Structures are given as structure tokens and as C-alpha cells.
Coordinates of C-alpha atoms in Angstrom, one line a residue:
Chain A
X1 CA 114.1 132.9 97.8
X2 CA 112.4 133.6 101.1
X3 CA 110.0 131.2 102.7
X4 CA 106.6 132.8 103.2
X5 CA 105.7 132.7 106.9
X6 CA 102.8 130.3 107.7
X7 CA 99.7 132.4 108.2
X8 CA 99.0 130.5 111.4
X9 CA 102.1 130.6 113.7
X10 CA 103.2 127.1 114.7
X11 CA 102.7 128.0 118.3
X12 CA 99.0 128.3 117.7
X13 CA 98.8 125.0 116.0
X14 CA 100.5 123.3 118.9
X15 CA 98.1 124.9 121.3
X16 CA 95.1 123.8 119.3
X17 CA 96.4 120.3 119.4
X18 CA 96.8 120.4 123.1
X19 CA 93.4 122.0 123.5
X20 CA 91.9 119.1 121.6
X21 CA 93.8 116.6 123.6
X22 CA 92.6 118.1 126.8
X23 CA 89.0 118.0 125.5
X24 CA 89.5 114.4 124.5
X25 CA 90.8 113.7 128.0
X26 CA 88.0 115.6 129.7
X27 CA 85.4 113.9 127.6
X28 CA 87.0 110.5 128.3
X29 CA 87.2 111.2 132.0
X30 CA 83.6 112.3 132.1
X31 CA 82.5 109.1 130.5
X32 CA 84.9 106.9 132.3
X33 CA 83.9 103.3 132.4
X34 CA 81.8 103.5 129.3
X35 CA 84.3 102.6 126.6
X36 CA 81.8 102.9 123.8
X37 CA 80.7 106.3 124.9
X38 CA 84.3 107.4 124.9
X39 CA 84.5 106.2 121.4
X40 CA 81.5 108.3 120.4
X41 CA 82.9 111.3 122.1
X42 CA 86.2 110.8 120.2
X43 CA 84.3 110.6 117.0
X44 CA 82.3 113.7 117.7
X45 CA 85.5 115.6 118.5
X46 CA 87.2 114.4 115.3
X47 CA 84.3 115.5 113.1
X48 CA 83.8 118.4 110.7
X49 CA 86.0 121.2 112.0
X50 CA 89.1 119.0 111.8
X51 CA 88.7 117.6 108.4
X52 CA 89.0 120.1 105.6
X53 CA 85.5 120.7 104.4
X54 CA 84.8 118.1 101.8
X55 CA 83.7 119.4 98.4
X56 CA 84.9 122.9 99.3
X57 CA 85.7 124.8 96.1
X58 CA 89.2 126.1 95.6
X59 CA 89.3 129.7 94.4
X60 CA 91.4 131.2 91.7
X61 CA 92.3 128.0 89.8
X62 CA 94.3 128.7 86.6
X63 CA 94.2 126.6 83.5
X64 CA 97.5 124.9 82.6
X65 CA 99.1 124.2 79.2
X66 CA 100.3 120.9 80.6
X67 CA 96.7 119.5 80.7
X68 CA 95.7 116.6 78.5
X69 CA 92.7 117.2 76.2
X70 CA 91.1 113.9 77.1
X71 CA 87.7 112.9 78.6
X72 CA 87.9 113.1 82.3
X73 CA 87.1 110.1 84.4
X74 CA 83.9 110.6 86.4
X75 CA 84.4 112.0 89.9
X76 CA 82.4 109.1 91.4
X77 CA 85.0 106.6 90.0
X78 CA 88.1 108.5 91.1
X79 CA 86.7 108.9 94.6
X80 CA 85.4 105.3 95.1
X81 CA 88.1 103.2 93.5
X82 CA 91.3 103.9 95.4
X83 CA 94.5 102.1 96.1
X84 CA 95.2 103.6 99.5
X85 CA 96.6 100.7 101.5
X86 CA 96.8 102.9 104.7
X87 CA 93.0 102.5 104.8
X88 CA 92.4 99.2 103.1
X89 CA 93.8 96.9 100.4
X90 CA 90.3 96.7 98.9
X91 CA 89.9 99.5 96.4
X92 CA 86.3 100.1 97.2
X93 CA 86.9 100.7 101.0
X94 CA 89.1 103.8 101.4
X95 CA 86.2 106.0 100.5
X96 CA 84.4 104.9 103.7
X97 CA 87.4 104.2 105.9
X98 CA 88.9 107.6 105.3
X99 CA 85.7 109.5 106.0
X100 CA 86.7 110.8 109.4
X101 CA 90.4 111.2 108.6
X102 CA 91.7 114.4 110.2
X103 CA 93.5 116.6 107.7
X104 CA 93.8 119.7 109.9
X105 CA 95.9 120.6 111.7
X106 CA 98.5 119.2 109.5
X107 CA 102.2 119.9 109.2
X108 CA 104.9 118.9 106.8
X109 CA 108.5 118.5 108.0
X110 CA 111.1 119.6 105.6
X111 CA 114.6 118.3 106.5
X112 CA 117.7 116.5 105.4
X113 CA 120.2 118.2 103.0
X114 CA 118.4 121.5 102.9
X115 CA 119.1 125.0 104.0
X116 CA 115.7 125.7 105.5
X117 CA 114.8 122.8 107.7
X118 CA 111.4 123.6 109.0
X119 CA 107.9 122.4 109.9
X120 CA 105.3 124.0 107.7
X121 CA 101.6 124.1 108.1
X122 CA 99.9 122.6 105.1
X123 CA 97.8 125.7 104.5
X124 CA 101.0 127.8 104.2
X125 CA 102.3 125.3 101.6
X126 CA 99.1 125.5 99.7
X127 CA 99.4 129.3 99.5
X128 CA 103.0 129.2 98.2
X129 CA 101.9 129.5 94.6
X130 CA 98.7 130.0 92.5
X131 CA 96.6 126.8 92.2
X132 CA 96.6 125.3 88.7
X133 CA 94.3 122.7 87.2
X134 CA 96.4 119.9 85.6
X135 CA 94.4 117.3 83.7
X136 CA 96.7 114.3 83.8
X137 CA 96.6 110.7 82.7
X138 CA 97.2 108.5 85.7
X139 CA 98.3 104.9 85.1
X140 CA 98.2 102.3 87.9
X141 CA 100.9 99.6 87.9
X142 CA 97.9 97.1 88.0
X143 CA 96.9 98.0 84.4
X144 CA 94.0 100.5 84.8
X145 CA 94.1 104.2 84.2
X146 CA 92.1 107.4 84.8
X147 CA 92.2 111.0 83.7
X148 CA 92.0 113.4 86.6
X149 CA 91.8 117.2 86.8
X150 CA 94.2 117.7 89.7
X151 CA 94.6 121.0 91.5
X152 CA 98.1 122.1 92.7
X153 CA 101.3 123.6 91.5
X154 CA 104.7 122.3 90.4
X155 CA 106.6 120.6 93.2
X156 CA 109.6 122.7 92.2
X157 CA 107.8 125.8 93.8
X158 CA 108.2 124.2 97.2
X159 CA 111.7 122.8 96.6
X160 CA 113.0 126.1 95.4
X161 CA 111.8 127.8 98.6
X162 CA 113.3 125.1 100.8
X163 CA 116.7 125.7 99.2
X164 CA 118.2 122.2 99.0
X165 CA 122.0 121.9 99.4
X166 CA 124.2 121.0 96.5
X167 CA 124.7 117.4 97.6
X168 CA 120.9 116.7 97.7
X169 CA 120.4 114.4 94.8
X170 CA 117.1 112.8 95.9
X171 CA 113.9 113.8 97.6
X172 CA 112.1 111.4 99.9
X173 CA 108.4 111.7 100.8
X174 CA 106.8 110.1 103.8
X175 CA 103.0 109.5 104.3
X176 CA 101.5 109.9 107.8
X177 CA 101.8 107.0 110.1
X178 CA 98.8 106.9 112.4
X179 CA 97.3 103.4 112.8
X180 CA 94.5 104.8 114.9
X181 CA 93.2 106.7 112.0
X182 CA 94.5 104.5 109.2
X183 CA 93.3 101.0 109.9
X184 CA 95.3 99.5 107.1
X185 CA 98.5 100.3 108.9
X186 CA 97.6 97.9 111.7
X187 CA 98.5 95.1 109.2
X188 CA 102.0 94.8 107.9
X189 CA 101.0 94.5 104.3
X190 CA 103.8 97.0 103.5
X191 CA 106.4 98.5 105.7
X192 CA 104.9 101.6 107.3
X193 CA 105.1 104.5 107.0
X194 CA 104.8 104.6 103.2
X195 CA 107.9 106.1 101.7
X196 CA 108.5 107.3 98.1
X197 CA 111.4 108.9 96.4
X198 CA 112.4 110.9 93.3
X199 CA 115.6 112.0 91.8
X200 CA 116.1 115.8 92.1
X201 CA 115.7 116.4 88.4
X202 CA 112.5 114.4 88.3
X203 CA 111.2 116.3 91.3
X204 CA 112.1 119.7 89.7
X205 CA 110.4 118.8 86.4
X206 CA 107.4 121.1 85.8
X207 CA 105.1 118.1 85.3
X208 CA 105.7 116.9 88.9
X209 CA 102.7 118.2 90.8
X210 CA 102.3 119.0 94.4
X211 CA 98.5 118.4 94.7
X212 CA 95.8 119.5 97.2
X213 CA 92.7 119.4 95.1
X214 CA 90.8 117.8 92.2
X215 CA 87.8 118.6 90.1
X216 CA 88.1 122.2 91.4
X217 CA 87.6 121.1 95.0
X218 CA 89.7 120.2 98.0
X219 CA 91.2 116.8 97.7
X220 CA 89.0 114.1 99.2
X221 CA 90.6 112.1 102.0
X222 CA 90.6 108.8 100.1
X223 CA 92.5 110.5 97.3
X224 CA 95.4 111.5 99.5
X225 CA 94.3 114.6 101.4
X226 CA 95.6 117.1 102.4
X227 CA 98.7 117.0 100.3
X228 CA 100.0 114.5 97.8
X229 CA 102.2 114.2 94.7
X230 CA 101.1 113.4 91.2
X231 CA 103.8 112.0 88.9
X232 CA 101.9 111.5 85.7
X233 CA 104.7 109.7 83.8
X234 CA 105.2 107.1 86.6
X235 CA 103.0 104.3 87.9
X236 CA 100.4 105.5 90.4
X237 CA 102.1 104.3 93.5
X238 CA 104.9 106.9 93.0
X239 CA 102.3 109.6 93.6
X240 CA 102.6 109.4 97.4
X241 CA 99.6 110.5 99.5
X242 CA 99.0 112.4 102.7
X243 CA 102.6 113.7 103.0
X244 CA 104.0 114.6 106.4
X245 CA 107.7 114.7 105.6
X246 CA 109.9 115.8 102.7
X247 CA 113.6 114.9 103.2
X248 CA 116.4 115.8 100.9
X249 CA 119.2 113.3 100.7
X250 CA 122.3 112.3 98.7
X251 CA 121.3 108.6 98.9
X252 CA 118.7 107.0 96.7
X253 CA 115.7 106.4 98.9
X254 CA 114.2 103.0 99.2
X255 CA 110.5 103.2 98.3
X256 CA 107.9 101.0 100.1
X257 CA 106.9 98.9 97.0
X258 CA 110.5 98.3 96.1
X259 CA 111.2 97.2 99.7
X260 CA 108.2 94.8 99.5
X261 CA 109.1 93.2 96.1
X262 CA 112.4 94.5 94.6
X263 CA 112.1 92.2 91.6
X264 CA 108.7 93.7 90.7
X265 CA 108.9 97.4 91.6
X266 CA 111.8 99.6 91.0
X267 CA 112.8 103.1 92.1
X268 CA 112.0 104.8 88.8
X269 CA 108.7 102.9 88.0
X270 CA 108.2 105.0 84.8
X271 CA 105.2 103.9 82.8
X272 CA 106.7 101.7 80.1
X273 CA 104.7 99.4 77.8
X274 CA 107.9 97.5 76.9
X275 CA 108.9 96.4 80.3
X276 CA 106.4 94.0 81.8
X277 CA 105.7 93.6 85.5
X278 CA 107.0 90.1 86.1
X279 CA 103.5 88.8 86.7
X280 CA 101.5 90.7 84.0
X281 CA 101.9 92.6 80.8
X282 CA 102.1 96.4 80.9
X283 CA 101.5 96.8 77.2
X284 CA 97.8 97.7 77.6
X285 CA 95.6 99.4 80.1
X286 CA 91.9 99.7 80.9
X287 CA 90.8 103.2 81.1
X288 CA 88.0 103.2 83.7
X289 CA 84.7 103.6 82.0
X290 CA 85.9 102.0 78.7
X291 CA 85.2 98.5 77.6
X292 CA 88.2 97.8 75.4
X293 CA 91.7 98.1 76.5
X294 CA 94.0 100.8 75.0
X295 CA 97.7 100.6 74.4
X296 CA 99.9 102.0 77.2
X297 CA 102.1 104.8 76.1
X298 CA 105.8 105.3 76.9
X299 CA 106.1 107.6 79.9
X300 CA 102.3 107.5 79.9
X301 CA 102.5 109.8 76.8
X302 CA 104.6 112.4 78.6
X303 CA 107.5 112.4 76.1
X304 CA 108.9 115.6 77.5
X305 CA 110.4 113.6 80.4
X306 CA 112.4 111.3 78.1
X307 CA 115.5 113.4 78.3
X308 CA 115.7 112.8 82.1
X309 CA 116.5 109.1 81.3
X310 CA 118.6 109.4 78.2
X311 CA 121.4 106.8 78.2
X312 CA 119.7 104.8 80.9
X313 CA 118.8 101.2 80.4
X314 CA 115.1 101.3 81.4
X315 CA 114.8 97.5 81.5
X316 CA 117.4 97.5 84.3
X317 CA 116.2 100.8 85.9
X318 CA 112.5 99.8 85.9
Chain B
X1 CA 60.8 64.5 95.8
X2 CA 63.2 63.0 98.2
X3 CA 65.7 64.8 100.4
X4 CA 68.5 64.6 97.9
X5 CA 66.4 66.0 95.1
X6 CA 65.1 68.9 97.2
X7 CA 68.7 69.7 98.3
X8 CA 69.8 69.6 94.7
X9 CA 67.2 72.1 93.7
X10 CA 68.2 74.3 96.6
X11 CA 71.9 74.1 95.7
X12 CA 71.0 74.8 92.1
X13 CA 69.2 78.0 93.1
X14 CA 71.8 79.0 95.6
X15 CA 74.7 78.5 93.2
X16 CA 73.0 80.8 90.7
X17 CA 72.8 83.6 93.3
X18 CA 76.4 85.0 92.7
X19 CA 75.8 85.1 89.0
X20 CA 72.4 86.7 89.4
X21 CA 73.8 89.3 91.7
X22 CA 76.5 90.2 89.2
X23 CA 74.0 90.4 86.4
X24 CA 71.6 92.6 88.5
X25 CA 74.5 94.9 89.5
X26 CA 75.7 95.1 85.9
X27 CA 72.3 96.3 84.8
X28 CA 72.0 98.8 87.7
X29 CA 75.4 100.4 87.5
X30 CA 76.4 98.7 90.7
X31 CA 79.7 97.1 89.7
X32 CA 81.7 100.1 90.5
X33 CA 84.5 101.8 88.7
X34 CA 86.0 98.7 87.2
X35 CA 83.2 96.2 86.4
X36 CA 85.3 93.8 84.5
X37 CA 87.7 93.5 87.4
X38 CA 84.8 92.8 89.7
X39 CA 83.4 90.1 87.3
X40 CA 86.9 88.5 87.0
X41 CA 87.4 88.4 90.8
X42 CA 83.9 87.3 91.6
X43 CA 83.8 84.4 89.2
X44 CA 87.2 83.3 90.3
X45 CA 86.2 83.4 93.9
X46 CA 83.1 81.3 93.4
X47 CA 85.0 78.7 91.4
X48 CA 87.3 78.2 94.3
X49 CA 84.6 78.3 96.9
X50 CA 82.6 75.7 95.0
X51 CA 85.7 73.5 94.5
X52 CA 86.4 73.6 98.2
X53 CA 82.7 72.8 98.9
X54 CA 82.8 69.7 96.8
X55 CA 86.0 68.6 98.7
X56 CA 84.2 69.1 102.0
X57 CA 81.3 66.8 101.1
X58 CA 83.2 63.6 101.9
X59 CA 84.4 64.7 105.4
X60 CA 81.0 66.3 106.1
X61 CA 79.0 63.2 105.3
X62 CA 81.3 60.9 107.3
X63 CA 81.5 63.2 110.3
X64 CA 77.8 63.9 110.4
X65 CA 76.8 60.4 109.1
X66 CA 74.6 62.1 106.5
X67 CA 75.7 59.7 103.8
X68 CA 73.0 60.9 101.3
X69 CA 75.1 64.1 100.8
X70 CA 77.2 62.3 98.2
X71 CA 74.1 62.7 95.9
X72 CA 74.5 66.5 95.7
X73 CA 78.3 66.6 95.1
X74 CA 78.1 66.4 91.4
X75 CA 75.8 69.4 91.2
X76 CA 78.2 71.5 93.2
X77 CA 81.2 70.2 91.2
X78 CA 79.4 71.2 87.9
X79 CA 78.7 74.6 89.2
X80 CA 82.4 75.0 90.2
X81 CA 83.1 74.2 86.5
X82 CA 80.4 76.6 85.4
X83 CA 82.0 79.5 87.3
X84 CA 85.4 78.3 86.1
X85 CA 84.1 78.7 82.5
X86 CA 82.8 82.2 83.3
X87 CA 86.1 83.1 84.9
X88 CA 88.1 81.8 81.9
X89 CA 85.7 83.4 79.4
X90 CA 86.1 86.8 81.2
X91 CA 89.9 86.4 80.8
X92 CA 90.0 85.5 77.1
X93 CA 87.2 87.9 76.1
X94 CA 87.1 90.9 78.4
X95 CA 90.8 90.9 79.3
X96 CA 92.5 89.7 76.2
X97 CA 89.7 90.3 73.6
X98 CA 90.6 87.0 71.9
X99 CA 94.1 88.0 71.1
X100 CA 95.4 84.4 70.9
X101 CA 98.9 85.5 70.5
X102 CA 98.8 87.4 73.7
X103 CA 96.9 84.6 75.5
X104 CA 99.5 82.0 74.5
X105 CA 102.3 84.3 75.6
X106 CA 100.5 84.9 78.9
X107 CA 100.0 81.2 79.6
X108 CA 103.6 80.4 78.8
X109 CA 105.2 83.3 80.5
X110 CA 103.2 84.1 83.6
X111 CA 103.3 81.4 86.3
X112 CA 100.0 82.5 87.9
X113 CA 98.2 82.3 84.5
X114 CA 100.0 79.0 83.6
X115 CA 98.7 77.3 86.7
X116 CA 95.3 78.9 86.6
X117 CA 94.9 77.7 83.0
X118 CA 96.1 74.2 84.0
X119 CA 93.6 74.1 86.9
X120 CA 90.8 75.0 84.5
X121 CA 91.9 72.5 81.8
X122 CA 92.0 69.7 84.4
X123 CA 88.4 70.4 85.3
X124 CA 87.2 69.7 81.8
X125 CA 87.6 65.9 81.8
X126 CA 85.9 65.8 85.2
X127 CA 82.9 67.8 83.9
X128 CA 82.6 65.6 80.8
X129 CA 82.7 62.3 82.7
X130 CA 80.3 63.5 85.4
X131 CA 77.4 61.6 84.0
X132 CA 76.1 58.2 85.1
X133 CA 76.8 56.8 81.6
X134 CA 80.5 57.8 81.9
X135 CA 80.9 56.2 85.3
X136 CA 79.5 53.0 83.9
X137 CA 81.6 53.1 80.8
X138 CA 84.8 53.8 82.8
X139 CA 84.1 51.6 85.7
X140 CA 83.9 53.0 89.2
X141 CA 87.6 52.5 90.1
X142 CA 89.0 54.2 87.0
X143 CA 86.4 57.0 87.3
X144 CA 87.4 57.6 90.9
X145 CA 91.1 57.6 89.9
X146 CA 90.4 60.2 87.2
X147 CA 88.4 62.4 89.6
X148 CA 91.3 62.6 92.0
X149 CA 92.4 65.3 89.6
X150 CA 90.1 67.7 91.6
X151 CA 92.8 67.8 94.3
X152 CA 95.3 69.0 91.7
X153 CA 92.9 71.6 90.4
X154 CA 92.2 72.8 94.0
X155 CA 95.9 73.2 94.9
X156 CA 96.7 74.9 91.6
X157 CA 93.6 77.2 91.9
X158 CA 94.7 78.4 95.4
X159 CA 98.3 78.9 94.3
X160 CA 96.9 80.8 91.2
X161 CA 95.2 83.2 93.7
X162 CA 98.2 83.5 96.0
X163 CA 100.5 84.3 93.1
X164 CA 98.4 87.0 91.5
X165 CA 97.8 89.1 94.6
X166 CA 100.0 92.2 94.9
X167 CA 100.7 92.4 98.6
X168 CA 97.8 91.5 100.8
X169 CA 97.6 87.7 100.8
X170 CA 95.0 87.4 103.6
X171 CA 92.2 86.2 101.4
X172 CA 94.0 83.7 99.3
X173 CA 95.6 82.3 102.5
X174 CA 92.2 81.8 103.9
X175 CA 91.4 79.6 100.9
X176 CA 94.7 77.8 101.4
X177 CA 93.9 77.2 105.1
X178 CA 90.5 75.6 104.3
X179 CA 92.1 73.5 101.5
X180 CA 94.9 72.5 104.0
X181 CA 92.3 71.2 106.5
X182 CA 90.4 69.3 103.8
X183 CA 93.6 67.7 102.5
X184 CA 94.8 66.9 106.0
X185 CA 91.5 65.0 106.6
X186 CA 92.4 62.9 103.6
X187 CA 95.9 62.2 104.8
X188 CA 94.5 61.3 108.2
X189 CA 91.9 58.9 107.0
X190 CA 94.5 57.4 104.5
X191 CA 97.0 56.9 107.4
X192 CA 94.3 55.2 109.5
X193 CA 93.4 52.9 106.7
X194 CA 97.0 52.0 106.1
X195 CA 97.5 51.2 109.7
X196 CA 94.4 48.9 109.7
X197 CA 95.7 47.2 106.6
X198 CA 99.3 46.6 107.7
X199 CA 98.5 45.7 111.3
X200 CA 98.4 41.8 111.7
X201 CA 94.8 40.6 112.4
X202 CA 95.8 39.4 115.9
X203 CA 96.9 42.8 116.8
X204 CA 93.5 44.2 115.8
X205 CA 91.6 41.6 117.6
X206 CA 93.5 41.7 120.9
X207 CA 91.6 44.5 122.7
X208 CA 88.3 42.7 121.9
X209 CA 89.7 39.5 123.4
X210 CA 90.8 41.4 126.4
X211 CA 87.3 42.6 127.1
X212 CA 86.0 39.2 126.6
X213 CA 88.3 37.7 129.1

């Protein structure tokens, strides 16, 4: 299949970048000596036009048969309670810390064992397929869960267009590394940049979602803008945010959490009530907004993925 | 009212502020997306803070020569226990919903819960024997010996926090640092006393004689 040409040629993106840098430089020079003032100028430059307009509606969203018929978690909770260590390890802080995060211009590098190595503008990726609303259960490894109406399309749409080589057995995703914008990256809590990986058949599964919106709107910064994964049958940390690179490989990638604690976090990290985290039980979960805990379901209730793991010992491959 | 009594009243009121704040937020939709998590963390934090505060009374009163401060230590200690009870209750009620089978499994299987539970259990005899009557009944020496358990609770409590954190250990390590300083102070004073005790009386007197000469 042919790759759709990005609507904005990459040359233009580069020039915009340079243009901004020059403005930054001029602003800085004009205010030389006043460090604070430079900071303000930088802020002013980084503001609205560069972040995708928050709360902007996404047009033409189609309903999906893969959606769960469950009560959705309030928008306020999903946007104010975030595990996004690039901004802060405190779940209540990314909402504020990511406010000025620049999500445009934004490019995604596609490389590794793939026919079409390329750098794509995020807006051209978003236009690859029709946006669908997928209401998914989302279970954090910490034991809480939410139900979110994500907007995106199957990751397979992008992978098919990239034409991976036969030897590509895995896909690796990398989050942006920019400690200037992501204050959490100034601390070595995890090895930066954040890396996640999927087996090719997992990545090609229709449930695997390439996501750029939620609640009918553009994805808020603290929820992984401008482009993230949503892997509903896996623990939340597998759903990598703010993606800048997608690499196809024949080796199983080492994901950040596995690197940080290999005895606690595995490569697969499928939601599994029968395999406890070494430090806490995974049998139950607290759905945000509910008082009692509810039982956690195998594969988070997405039984259709079970065949991907048939014959595998899920206690070993946790 | 004397200075100790006034300070006690102030401590009493101050120690209720964290609980009051939680209650106020709970009734004003201010506990965020996961209120029970906030309550668990907050009550745990205040238990540790108050335990470390009781442990800082002795160094504080000696260093500042404000010896009356010993009179407010029990109030602080009892509030540490109070927040410990709240923390423990949050766990068995709001986290486990009185599922005793699950709780026993947790205590036996999960090291951070095992030591957190132990830290709490060790506080109970201290809270019970905190009255003047119990000090009299036990005798000062025995009472003091029993209350040395607070060191065990403090160490277990801090480890409990370090072990439960997913990746960012900054905050629990701050508690560990404060506890380390407070324990070092004890080790230091103990070493000084041992030196005084073991040194022969002549050795202690010599500098005095020298100045006299």
C-alpha cells in the first residue's frame, strides 16, 4: 500500500522550526541580560499556536463495535489523574506541568526493519484512516481502572502502510525525550526516553489503538498528546504516550519498566488477576468513582486476544 | 495554664488539622479522582511525620535547653498512634473491605505490608501504657525499656514506605534521612556516655587539675 504524502511537506516543517528558533534567538538577544524576561519571551513563543488547540473537536468520528458498553469515567478524572512520569511522578501534577507542552510541529520517525523508513508529520498520520471512538477499559498496574472513549484507529493501519520486512517480529515505541519541556526527565526515575514494545501480532491486533483523541476531542497533553498507543488488554504503562519513534525489529525490545524492575514488570504485562505483582495483588481493582473494588478480568475482559498467547506460560511471561 | 499546657492544646489542634483538611475535602469533592488512595497516603504520611516528631523531642529539648518539651511528647506520640489507626483502618476497610482471608494473605506474603503491620502492632503497647498510672505500675526503667520500641516502629515504618513506592523513592528517602539523623544523635550521645563511663576518673579530672595548676 502507498504511504499518503504528508499534507505539509517536511521542508516546510523544518523551516517553521528554524523560524521559531530564530525568533527565540532574537527575543533572547533583545532581552539579553534579563534571564527572567527571556523565560517569559520563551513562554510566549511556546504558547497557543504550537500546542494543538485543547478541547478542539475531532470531526467525523465513527462508532466502533469494539467499544465497551460501560459507564465512562468522568473527563475531569481522566485528565487530572495521570501516570506520566515525564512530567511528574505525582499523578495530580501532569495536568499542570504539561500545560505548555508543544505538540506541533511533531514528527514520528519510522525505521528499523521496514521497507518505508520515513519521518512523518503527526497530522499526516492522523489522516491515514477514519477516526473511530473506542470505549475501552483501562487498567493500571497499580490497581485502579478507568473507562475512556478514546479516538483513533487500529495501529495496524499505520503498520500496513509502513510495510515492515518479514524479519520484523517486534515493534518498539519511543516517547519524546525533552527534559526542557518534560521536567520529570531531569530526574533518573526511569531510564529516559521511555520505551515500550509489542510483538508484531499484538501490534496488528484490531484492538491495538493508535490514539490521538478522547471524549471526542484532541488528546490533552497530560494524556499523551499528540499520539499514543492504547493497549486495553495490557497494564496501562504499555500504552506509551507522546510517540516520536516507531522501530521495527527482530529482537524483543526492552521496555522501560522492565529495565527498572525486571522481577516486577515483564515484556507482555497482560492484565492478569492470577499473577500478582510481587508487592501487591492484581485480583481486584478500583474503578475510579466507585467505592468498592471490582474483580479484575483476565486480559482486562478482552478475551479475543487470548489466542495470541495460547501455549504460553503467563506466569513466566508476565 | 502553664507553658506546657498551652503547647499541648496547640499541638492538639495542629495535629487535627490534617484530618480536618481531609474531611473538608471529602465533603467538597476535593480529594481528586482516587479519594481512598489520597486518604491512605495522607494518614500514612502523618503517622510517620508524627513518629519522627516524637523522636525529635529529646534532641530538641537538650540542644535548646527547653527541658519542659518532654511534657508534650506523649500528646504527639498518641496522635502518631491515632493517624496509624486511621491508616490501618483505611487499609482493612476501604482497601480490603474486611476480607480477613485476603488481609492475612497480604500480611504474610507482602513484605511491605508485613512490616507496616508490625510497625503498627508495636505501637499498640506504647499507646496503652502511655498513662501516668502505667508508668507507675511498670516502674520508670521498665517503662522506658518498653518505649524503646518506638525506634523499631520508626525504622519499620520508613522501610514500609520505601518498599511500597513504584519507582520514585525521593519522598520516602527524605523520611529515611530525617530518621537517620535522629538515630545518629542517639548513637552519638550513647557513645559519649560510654566514654565517660569507661574512662578512669583520673583521666576525666586531669584537664581540670591542669587549669588549677
